CSV table of C-alpha atoms in Angstrom, one decimal:
chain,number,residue,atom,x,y,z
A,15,UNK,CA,0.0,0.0,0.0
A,16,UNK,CA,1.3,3.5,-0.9
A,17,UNK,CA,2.5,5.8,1.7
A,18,UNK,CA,2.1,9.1,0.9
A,19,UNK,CA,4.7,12.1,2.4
A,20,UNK,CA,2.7,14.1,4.2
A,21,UNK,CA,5.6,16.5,6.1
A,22,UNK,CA,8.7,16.6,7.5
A,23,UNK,CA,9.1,18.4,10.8
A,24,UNK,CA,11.6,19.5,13.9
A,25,UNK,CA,10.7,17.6,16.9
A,26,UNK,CA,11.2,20.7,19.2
A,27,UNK,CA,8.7,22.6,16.9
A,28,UNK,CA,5.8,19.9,17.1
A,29,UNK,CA,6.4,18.8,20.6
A,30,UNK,CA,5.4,22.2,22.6
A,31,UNK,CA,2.0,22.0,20.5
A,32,UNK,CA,1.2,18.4,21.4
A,33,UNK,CA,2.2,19.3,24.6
A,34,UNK,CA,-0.9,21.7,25.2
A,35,UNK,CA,-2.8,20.2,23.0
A,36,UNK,CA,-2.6,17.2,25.5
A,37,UNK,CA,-3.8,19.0,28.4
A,38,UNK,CA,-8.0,19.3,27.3
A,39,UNK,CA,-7.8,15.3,25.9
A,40,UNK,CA,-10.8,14.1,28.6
A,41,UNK,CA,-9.8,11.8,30.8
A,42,UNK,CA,-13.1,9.9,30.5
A,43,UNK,CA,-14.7,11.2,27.3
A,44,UNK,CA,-18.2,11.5,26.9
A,45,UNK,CA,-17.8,10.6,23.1
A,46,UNK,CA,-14.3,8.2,22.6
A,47,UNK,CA,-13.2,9.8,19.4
A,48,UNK,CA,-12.5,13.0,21.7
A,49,UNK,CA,-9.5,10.8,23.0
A,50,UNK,CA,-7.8,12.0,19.7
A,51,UNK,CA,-6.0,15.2,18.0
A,52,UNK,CA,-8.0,16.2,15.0
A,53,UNK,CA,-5.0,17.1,12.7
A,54,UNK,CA,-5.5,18.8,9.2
A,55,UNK,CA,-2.7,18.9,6.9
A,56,UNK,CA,-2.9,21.9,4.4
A,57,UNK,CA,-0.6,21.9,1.0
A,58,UNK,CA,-2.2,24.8,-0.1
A,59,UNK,CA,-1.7,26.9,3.1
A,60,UNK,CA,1.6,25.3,4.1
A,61,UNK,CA,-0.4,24.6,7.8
A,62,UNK,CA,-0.8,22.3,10.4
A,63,UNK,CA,-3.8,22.4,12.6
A,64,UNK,CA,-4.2,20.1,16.1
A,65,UNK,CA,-7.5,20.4,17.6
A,66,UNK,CA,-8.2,18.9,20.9
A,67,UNK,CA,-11.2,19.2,23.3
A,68,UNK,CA,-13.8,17.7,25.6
A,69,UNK,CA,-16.8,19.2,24.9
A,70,UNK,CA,-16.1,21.8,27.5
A,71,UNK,CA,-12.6,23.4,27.0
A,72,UNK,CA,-10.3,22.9,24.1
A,73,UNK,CA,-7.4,24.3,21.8
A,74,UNK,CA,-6.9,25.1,18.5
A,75,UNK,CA,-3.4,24.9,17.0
A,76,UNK,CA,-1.7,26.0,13.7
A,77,UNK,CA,1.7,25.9,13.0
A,78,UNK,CA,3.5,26.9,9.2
A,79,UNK,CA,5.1,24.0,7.9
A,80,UNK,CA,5.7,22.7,4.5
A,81,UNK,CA,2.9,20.2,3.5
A,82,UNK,CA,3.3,17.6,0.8
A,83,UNK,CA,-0.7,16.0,0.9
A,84,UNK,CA,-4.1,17.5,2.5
A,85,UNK,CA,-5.1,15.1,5.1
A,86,UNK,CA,-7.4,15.2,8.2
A,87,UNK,CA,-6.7,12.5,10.6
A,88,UNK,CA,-7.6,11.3,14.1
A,89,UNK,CA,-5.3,9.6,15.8
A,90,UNK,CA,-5.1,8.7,19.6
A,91,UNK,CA,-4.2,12.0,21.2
A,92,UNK,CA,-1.8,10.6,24.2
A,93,UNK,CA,0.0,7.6,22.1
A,94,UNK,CA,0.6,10.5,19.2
A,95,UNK,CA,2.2,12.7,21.8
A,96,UNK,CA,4.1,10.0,24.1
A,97,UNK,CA,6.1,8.9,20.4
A,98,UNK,CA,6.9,12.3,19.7
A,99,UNK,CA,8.1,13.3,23.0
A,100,UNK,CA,10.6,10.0,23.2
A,101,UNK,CA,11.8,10.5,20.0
A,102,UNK,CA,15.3,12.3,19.7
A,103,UNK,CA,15.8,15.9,18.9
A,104,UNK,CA,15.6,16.4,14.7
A,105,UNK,CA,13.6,16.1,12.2
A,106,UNK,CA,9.8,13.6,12.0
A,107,UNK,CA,8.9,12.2,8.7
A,108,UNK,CA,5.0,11.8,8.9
A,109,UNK,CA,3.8,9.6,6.6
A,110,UNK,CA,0.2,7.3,6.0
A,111,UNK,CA,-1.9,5.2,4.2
A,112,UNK,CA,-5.4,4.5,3.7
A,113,UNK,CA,-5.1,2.7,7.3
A,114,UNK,CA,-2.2,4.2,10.1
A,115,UNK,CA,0.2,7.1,10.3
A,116,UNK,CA,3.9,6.3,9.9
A,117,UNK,CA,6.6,8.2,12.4
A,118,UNK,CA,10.3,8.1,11.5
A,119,UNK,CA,13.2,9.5,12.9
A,120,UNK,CA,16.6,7.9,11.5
A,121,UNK,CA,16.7,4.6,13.1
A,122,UNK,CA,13.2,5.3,14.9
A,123,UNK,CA,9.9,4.0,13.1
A,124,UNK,CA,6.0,3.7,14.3
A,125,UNK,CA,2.7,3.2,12.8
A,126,UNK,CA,-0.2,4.4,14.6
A,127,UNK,CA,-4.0,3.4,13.4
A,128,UNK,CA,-5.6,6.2,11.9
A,129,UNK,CA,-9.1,6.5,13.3
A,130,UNK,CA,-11.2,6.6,10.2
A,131,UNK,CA,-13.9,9.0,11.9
A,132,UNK,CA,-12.1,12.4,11.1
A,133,UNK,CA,-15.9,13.7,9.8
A,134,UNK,CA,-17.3,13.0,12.5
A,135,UNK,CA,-14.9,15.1,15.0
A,136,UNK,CA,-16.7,17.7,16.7
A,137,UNK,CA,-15.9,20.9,15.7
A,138,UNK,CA,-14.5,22.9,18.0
A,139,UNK,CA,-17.0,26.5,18.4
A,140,UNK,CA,-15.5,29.5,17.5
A,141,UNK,CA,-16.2,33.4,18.1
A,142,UNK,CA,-19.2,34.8,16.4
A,143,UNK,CA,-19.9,38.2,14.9
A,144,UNK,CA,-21.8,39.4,18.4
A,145,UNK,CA,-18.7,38.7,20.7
A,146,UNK,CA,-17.6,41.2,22.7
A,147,UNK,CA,-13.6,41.1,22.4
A,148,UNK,CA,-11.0,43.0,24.4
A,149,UNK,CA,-7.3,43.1,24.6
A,150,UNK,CA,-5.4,42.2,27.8
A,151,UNK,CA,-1.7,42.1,29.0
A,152,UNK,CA,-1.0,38.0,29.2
A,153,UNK,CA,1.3,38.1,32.5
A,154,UNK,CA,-1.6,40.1,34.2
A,155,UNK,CA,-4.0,37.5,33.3
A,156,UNK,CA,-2.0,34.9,33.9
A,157,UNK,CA,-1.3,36.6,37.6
A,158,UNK,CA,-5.1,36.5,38.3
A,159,UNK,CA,-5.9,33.1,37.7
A,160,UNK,CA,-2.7,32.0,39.5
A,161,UNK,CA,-4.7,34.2,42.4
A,162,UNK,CA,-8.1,33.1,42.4
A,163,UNK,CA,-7.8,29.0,41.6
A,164,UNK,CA,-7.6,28.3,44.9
A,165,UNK,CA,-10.5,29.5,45.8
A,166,UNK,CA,-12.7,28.0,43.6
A,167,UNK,CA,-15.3,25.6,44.6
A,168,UNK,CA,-15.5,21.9,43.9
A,169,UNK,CA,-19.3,21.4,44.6
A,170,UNK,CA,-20.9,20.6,41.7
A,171,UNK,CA,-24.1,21.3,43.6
A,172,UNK,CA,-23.7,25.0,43.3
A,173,UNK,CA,-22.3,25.1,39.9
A,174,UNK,CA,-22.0,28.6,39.3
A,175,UNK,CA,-19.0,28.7,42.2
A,176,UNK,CA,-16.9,26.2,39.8
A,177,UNK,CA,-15.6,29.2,38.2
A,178,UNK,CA,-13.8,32.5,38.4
A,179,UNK,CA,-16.2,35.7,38.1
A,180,UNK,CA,-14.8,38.1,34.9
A,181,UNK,CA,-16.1,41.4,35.2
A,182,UNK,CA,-14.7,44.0,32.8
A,183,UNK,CA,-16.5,47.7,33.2
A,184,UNK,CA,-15.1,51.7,32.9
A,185,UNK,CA,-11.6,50.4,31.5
A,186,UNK,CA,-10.7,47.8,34.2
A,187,UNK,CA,-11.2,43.9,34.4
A,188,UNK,CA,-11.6,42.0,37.8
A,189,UNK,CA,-11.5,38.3,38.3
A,190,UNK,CA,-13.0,37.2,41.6
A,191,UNK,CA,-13.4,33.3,43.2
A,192,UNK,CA,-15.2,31.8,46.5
A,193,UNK,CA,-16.1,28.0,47.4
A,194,UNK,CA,-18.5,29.9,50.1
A,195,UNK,CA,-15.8,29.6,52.7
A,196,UNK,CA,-13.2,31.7,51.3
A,197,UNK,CA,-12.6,34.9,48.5
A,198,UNK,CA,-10.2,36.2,46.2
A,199,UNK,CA,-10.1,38.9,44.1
A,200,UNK,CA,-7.5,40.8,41.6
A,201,UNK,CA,-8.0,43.7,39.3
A,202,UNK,CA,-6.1,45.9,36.9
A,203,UNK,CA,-7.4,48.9,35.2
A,204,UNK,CA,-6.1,48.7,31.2
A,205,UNK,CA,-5.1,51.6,28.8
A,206,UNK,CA,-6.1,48.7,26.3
A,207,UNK,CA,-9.4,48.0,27.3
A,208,UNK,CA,-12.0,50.3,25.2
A,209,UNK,CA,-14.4,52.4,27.5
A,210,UNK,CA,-17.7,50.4,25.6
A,211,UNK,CA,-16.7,46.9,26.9
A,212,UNK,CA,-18.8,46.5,29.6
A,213,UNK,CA,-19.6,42.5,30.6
A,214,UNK,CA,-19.4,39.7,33.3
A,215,UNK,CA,-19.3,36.0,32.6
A,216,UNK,CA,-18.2,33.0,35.3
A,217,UNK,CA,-14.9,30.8,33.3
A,218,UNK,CA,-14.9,27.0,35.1
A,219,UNK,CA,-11.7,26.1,36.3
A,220,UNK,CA,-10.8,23.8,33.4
A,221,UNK,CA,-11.7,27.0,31.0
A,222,UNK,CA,-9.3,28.7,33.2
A,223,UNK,CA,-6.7,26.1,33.7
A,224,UNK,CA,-5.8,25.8,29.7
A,225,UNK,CA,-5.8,29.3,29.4
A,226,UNK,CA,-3.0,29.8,31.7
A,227,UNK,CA,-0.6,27.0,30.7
A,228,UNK,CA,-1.2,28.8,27.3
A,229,UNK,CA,0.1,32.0,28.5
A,230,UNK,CA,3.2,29.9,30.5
A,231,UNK,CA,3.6,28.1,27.4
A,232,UNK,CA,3.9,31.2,25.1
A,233,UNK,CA,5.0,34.6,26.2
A,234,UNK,CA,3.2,36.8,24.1
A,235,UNK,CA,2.9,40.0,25.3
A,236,UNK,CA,-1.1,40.4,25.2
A,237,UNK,CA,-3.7,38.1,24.3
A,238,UNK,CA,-7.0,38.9,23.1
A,239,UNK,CA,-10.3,37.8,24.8
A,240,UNK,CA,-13.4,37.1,22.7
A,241,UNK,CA,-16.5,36.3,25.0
A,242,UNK,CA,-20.1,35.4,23.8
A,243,UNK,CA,-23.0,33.9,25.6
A,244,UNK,CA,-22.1,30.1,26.7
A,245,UNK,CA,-18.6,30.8,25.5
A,246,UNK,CA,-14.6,32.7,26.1
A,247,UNK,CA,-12.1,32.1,24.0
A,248,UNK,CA,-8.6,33.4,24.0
A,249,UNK,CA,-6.5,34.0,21.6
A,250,UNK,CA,-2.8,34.0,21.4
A,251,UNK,CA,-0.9,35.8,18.3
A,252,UNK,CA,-2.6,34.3,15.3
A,253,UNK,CA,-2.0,30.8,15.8
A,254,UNK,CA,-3.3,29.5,19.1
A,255,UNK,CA,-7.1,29.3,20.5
A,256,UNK,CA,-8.5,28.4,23.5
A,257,UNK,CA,-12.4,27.8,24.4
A,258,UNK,CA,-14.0,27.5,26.9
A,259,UNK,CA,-17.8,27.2,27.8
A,260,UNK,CA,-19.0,29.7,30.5
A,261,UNK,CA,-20.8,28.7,33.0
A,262,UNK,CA,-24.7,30.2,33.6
A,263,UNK,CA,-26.6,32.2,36.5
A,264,UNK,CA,-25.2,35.0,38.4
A,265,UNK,CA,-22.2,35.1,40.4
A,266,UNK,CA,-22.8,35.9,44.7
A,267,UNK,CA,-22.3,39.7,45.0
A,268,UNK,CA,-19.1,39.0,46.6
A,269,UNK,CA,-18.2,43.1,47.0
A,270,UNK,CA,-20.7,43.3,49.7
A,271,UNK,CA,-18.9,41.1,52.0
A,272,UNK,CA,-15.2,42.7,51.7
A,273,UNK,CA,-15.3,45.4,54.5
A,274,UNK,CA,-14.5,49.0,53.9
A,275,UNK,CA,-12.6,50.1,56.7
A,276,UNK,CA,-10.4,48.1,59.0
A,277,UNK,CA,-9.4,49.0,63.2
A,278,UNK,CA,-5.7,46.9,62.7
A,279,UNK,CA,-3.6,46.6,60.1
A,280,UNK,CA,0.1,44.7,60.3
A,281,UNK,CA,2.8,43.3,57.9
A,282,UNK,CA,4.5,40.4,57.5
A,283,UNK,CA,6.8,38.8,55.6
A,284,UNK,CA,5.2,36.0,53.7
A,285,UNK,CA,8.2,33.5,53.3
A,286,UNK,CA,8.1,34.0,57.5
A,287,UNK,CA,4.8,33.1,57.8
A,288,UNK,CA,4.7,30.5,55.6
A,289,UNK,CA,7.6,28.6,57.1
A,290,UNK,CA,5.9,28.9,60.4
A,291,UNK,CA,2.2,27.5,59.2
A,292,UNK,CA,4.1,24.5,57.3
A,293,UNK,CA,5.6,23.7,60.7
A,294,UNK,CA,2.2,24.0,62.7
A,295,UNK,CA,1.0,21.9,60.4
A,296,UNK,CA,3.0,19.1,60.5
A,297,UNK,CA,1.4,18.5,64.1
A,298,UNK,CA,-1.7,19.6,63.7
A,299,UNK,CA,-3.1,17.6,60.8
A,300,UNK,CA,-6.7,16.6,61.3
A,301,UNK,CA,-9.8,17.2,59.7
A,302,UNK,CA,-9.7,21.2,60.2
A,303,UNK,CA,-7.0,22.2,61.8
A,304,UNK,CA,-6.8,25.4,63.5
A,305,UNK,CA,-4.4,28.2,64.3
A,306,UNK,CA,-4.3,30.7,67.0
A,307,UNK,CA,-2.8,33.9,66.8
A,308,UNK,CA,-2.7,35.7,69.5
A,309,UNK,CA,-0.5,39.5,69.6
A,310,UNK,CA,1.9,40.8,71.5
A,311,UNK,CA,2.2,44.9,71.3
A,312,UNK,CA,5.3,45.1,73.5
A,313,UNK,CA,7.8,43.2,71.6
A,314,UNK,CA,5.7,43.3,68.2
A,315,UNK,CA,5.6,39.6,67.7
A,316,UNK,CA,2.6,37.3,66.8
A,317,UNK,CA,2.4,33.5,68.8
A,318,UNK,CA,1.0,31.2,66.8
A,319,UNK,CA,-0.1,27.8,68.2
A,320,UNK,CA,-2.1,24.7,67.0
A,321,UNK,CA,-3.6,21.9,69.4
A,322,UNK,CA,-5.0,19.0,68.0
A,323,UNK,CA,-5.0,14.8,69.0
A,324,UNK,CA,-2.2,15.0,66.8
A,325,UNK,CA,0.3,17.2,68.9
A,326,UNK,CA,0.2,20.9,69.8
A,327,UNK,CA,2.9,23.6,68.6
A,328,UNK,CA,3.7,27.2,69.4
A,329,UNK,CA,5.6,29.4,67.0
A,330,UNK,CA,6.5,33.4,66.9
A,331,UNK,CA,6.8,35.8,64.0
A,332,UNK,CA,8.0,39.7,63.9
A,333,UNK,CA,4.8,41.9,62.9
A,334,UNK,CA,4.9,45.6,62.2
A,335,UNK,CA,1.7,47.9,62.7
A,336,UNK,CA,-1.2,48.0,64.6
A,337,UNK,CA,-2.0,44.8,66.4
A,338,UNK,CA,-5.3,43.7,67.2
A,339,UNK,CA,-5.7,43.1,71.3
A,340,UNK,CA,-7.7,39.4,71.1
A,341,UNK,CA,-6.9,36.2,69.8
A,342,UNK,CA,-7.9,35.7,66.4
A,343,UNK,CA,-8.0,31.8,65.1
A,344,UNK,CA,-7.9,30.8,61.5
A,345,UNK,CA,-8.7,27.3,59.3
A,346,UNK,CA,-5.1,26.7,58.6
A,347,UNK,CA,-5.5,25.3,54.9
A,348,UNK,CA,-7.7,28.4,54.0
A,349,UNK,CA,-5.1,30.9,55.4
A,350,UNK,CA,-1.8,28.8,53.9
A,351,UNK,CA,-4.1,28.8,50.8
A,352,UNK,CA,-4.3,33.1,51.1
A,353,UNK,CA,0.0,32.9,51.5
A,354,UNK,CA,0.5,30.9,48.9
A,355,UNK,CA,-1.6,32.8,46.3
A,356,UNK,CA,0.2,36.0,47.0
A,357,UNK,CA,3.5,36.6,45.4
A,358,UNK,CA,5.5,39.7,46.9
A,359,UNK,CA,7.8,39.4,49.6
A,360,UNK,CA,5.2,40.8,52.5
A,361,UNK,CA,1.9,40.9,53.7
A,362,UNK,CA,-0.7,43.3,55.1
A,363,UNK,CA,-3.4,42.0,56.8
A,364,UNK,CA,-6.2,44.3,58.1
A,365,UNK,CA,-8.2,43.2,60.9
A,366,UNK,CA,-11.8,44.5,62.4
A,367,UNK,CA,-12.2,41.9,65.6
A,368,UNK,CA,-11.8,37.9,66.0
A,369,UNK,CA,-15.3,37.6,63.7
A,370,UNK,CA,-15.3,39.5,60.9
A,371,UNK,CA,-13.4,39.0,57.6
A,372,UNK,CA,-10.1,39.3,57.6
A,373,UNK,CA,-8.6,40.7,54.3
A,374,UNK,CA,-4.7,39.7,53.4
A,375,UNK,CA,-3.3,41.2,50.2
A,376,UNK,CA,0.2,41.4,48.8
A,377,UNK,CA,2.6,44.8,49.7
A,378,UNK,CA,3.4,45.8,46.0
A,379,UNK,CA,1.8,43.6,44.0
A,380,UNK,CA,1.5,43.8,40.2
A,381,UNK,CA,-2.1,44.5,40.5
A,382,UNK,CA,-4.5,45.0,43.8
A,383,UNK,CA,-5.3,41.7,44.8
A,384,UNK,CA,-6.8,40.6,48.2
A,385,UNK,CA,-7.8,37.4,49.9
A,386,UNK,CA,-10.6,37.4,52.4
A,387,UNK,CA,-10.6,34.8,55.0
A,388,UNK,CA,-12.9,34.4,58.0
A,389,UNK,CA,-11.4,33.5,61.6
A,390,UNK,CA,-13.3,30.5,63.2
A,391,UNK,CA,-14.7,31.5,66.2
A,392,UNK,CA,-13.3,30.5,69.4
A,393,UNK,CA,-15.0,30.6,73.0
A,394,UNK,CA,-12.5,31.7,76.4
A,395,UNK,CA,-9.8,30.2,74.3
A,396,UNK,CA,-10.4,26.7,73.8
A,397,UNK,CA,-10.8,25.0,70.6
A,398,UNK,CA,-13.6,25.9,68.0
A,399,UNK,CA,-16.8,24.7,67.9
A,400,UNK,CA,-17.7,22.0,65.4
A,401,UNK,CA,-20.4,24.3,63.8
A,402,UNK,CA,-17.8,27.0,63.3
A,403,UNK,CA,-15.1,24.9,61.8
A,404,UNK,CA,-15.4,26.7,58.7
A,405,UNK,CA,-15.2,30.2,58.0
A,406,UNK,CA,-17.7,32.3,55.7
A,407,UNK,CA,-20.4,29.7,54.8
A,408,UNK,CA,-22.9,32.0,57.0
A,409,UNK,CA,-22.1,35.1,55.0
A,410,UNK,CA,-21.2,34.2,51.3
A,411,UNK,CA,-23.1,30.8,51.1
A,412,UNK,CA,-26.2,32.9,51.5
A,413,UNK,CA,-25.4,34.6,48.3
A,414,UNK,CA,-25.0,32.4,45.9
């Protein structure tokens, strides 16, 4: 049977695509054929084009390369891209037949079966004439959902939580998270952003997640947002598109919870604080561990402690500023989950009273960003209640 030359390309230039591309194949697709890349091989256009989705986020590919034959194949999406990434630095000879797609590389050869259902591919949406598009600088974006992912809920239940909230009004965009226990939130206002684009739509994680491996992936400097009703995509140069379905209903009016005003406010440095929590915890893993911190004015130093059936621990870090006079307890996976997310080198947290929302937000960050936690409430010092094990259910839960 005739093999026909369909292109020979650099293994470092196909392997970044395939690559990304791998990261929407579903682990359990709803349809099997979305286990493979759609490829299209244009001789007229000198293209490659790798599609890969699960019915819910996706990527669109194309790369300039010399083409000897138009083709559109499906082939399985993780063997295609396991080959390629073995195979030694230099040039791919991708070849087929009526039947499989040959790989060769010098002393390297594989045949793969081609999936003869290339028709029959769903086609991955793409931006229509009503969607709204706006131009936004990538390491910004990229930034924000680095900020809010961890706040992002898991429970199906209340869908509209599975995402990140994208606002974009009066020349400024705003992402904003909360799994009803927690909150983050970044903004940025843009020079780029035209004074007419005025929107809100919820991304789900996944949406989100192939986004920003896009934007680690390839360091453009701004990428351009497209969003429609059910749908966000984002493009990259000319070459690379993600999409994303959006999620439906509205997002909780999270502002209305973030306080205005504040009676403490104190700094630390993060890398401090987060050496301390990581050794609290080591003792204090249970179901919800807790953390007390409790101030000291005189010698401007914060002890923190944990008790649990596991061990106890007491630790001290230097705090500069106003200190609160009670002892305030936090979850401690919610407030390592605030650190982590910022980036700079300290912290300011502001503070009403051992019961309200505590805001933490980065000293000199890229963009305002701030992380709202709620302490768990503590009676004459001893350990929390069960019922108040976790922090903001009460007041955000109620909202969405």
């Amino acid at each position: 049977m005739e093999i026909k030359h369909l292109t020979t390309i650099e293994r470092d230039k196909l392997l970044p695509y395939l690559t990304l591309a791998r990261h929407c194949l579903p682990q359990q697709p709803i349809e099997p054929i979305l286990s493979n890349f759609l490829i299209s091989f244009d001789a007229e256009e000198s293209k490659i084009t790798i599609t890969s989705w699960d019915m819910k986020a996706g990527i669109n590919i194309t790369l300039n390369n010399s083409i000897e034959e138009n083709a559109n194949i499906c082939i399985d999406g993780k063997i295609f891209y396991e080959i390629i990434l073995k195979l030694d630095n230099g040039d791919i000879i991708l070849g087929m037949d009526k039947t499989n797609l040959y790989i060769n590389q010098e002393d390297h050869s594989f045949s793969m079966p081609i999936i003869d259902q290339s028709s029959n591919y769903p086609l991955l949406p793409i931006p229509s004439e009503e969607a709204v598009g706006f131009e936004i600088p990538r390491n910004k974006l990229a930034l924000g959902i680095s900020s809010v992912a961890y706040a992002i809920s898991t429970d199906e239940c209340k869908q509209i939580i599975t995402g990140a909230s994208l606002i974009i009004k009066d020349k400024k965009w705003e992402l904003a998270s909360t799994d009803a226990h927690r909150l983050s939130h970044i903004s940025s206002e843009e020079e780029c952003l035209d004074d007419s684009v005025e929107l809100q739509t919820t991304i789900p994680i996944s949406g989100l997640d192939i986004i920003y491996k896009a934007i680690e992936e390839y360091p453009f400097n701004n990428m351009w947002i497209f969003v429609q009703k059910g749908s966000i995509f984002a493009t990259l140069e000319e070459n690379i598109t993600v999409y994303s379905r959006t999620l439906e209903g509205d997002y909780p009016q999270y502002h209305s919870i973030i306080p205005q005003s504040f009676e403490y406010e104190f700094i630390v440095e993060r890398a401090a604080l987060n050496k301390c929590l990581n050794i609290l915890n080591t003792v204090g893993k249970c179901k919800a561990p807790t953390i007390k911190f409790d101030f000291n004015d005189s010698d401007s130093k914060a002890i923190i402690t944990t008790n649990s059936k596991t061990g106890q621990g007491k630790t001290a870090i230097t705090v500069k500023g106003n200190l609160p006079q009670s002892i305030i307890a936090f979850n401690t996976r919610y407030l390592q989950d605030a650190v982590k997310a910022c980036k700079t080198d300290e912290l300011l947290f502001r503070i009403n009273d051992s019961v309200k929302p505590v805001i933490i937000e980065p000293v000199g960050n890229l963009t305002p960003q701030l992380n709202l936690v709620m302490p768990v409430q503590i009676t004459d010092g001893e350990e929390p209640t069960p019922k108040n094990k976790v922090s903001t259910k009460e007041k955000v839960a109620a909202k969405v």
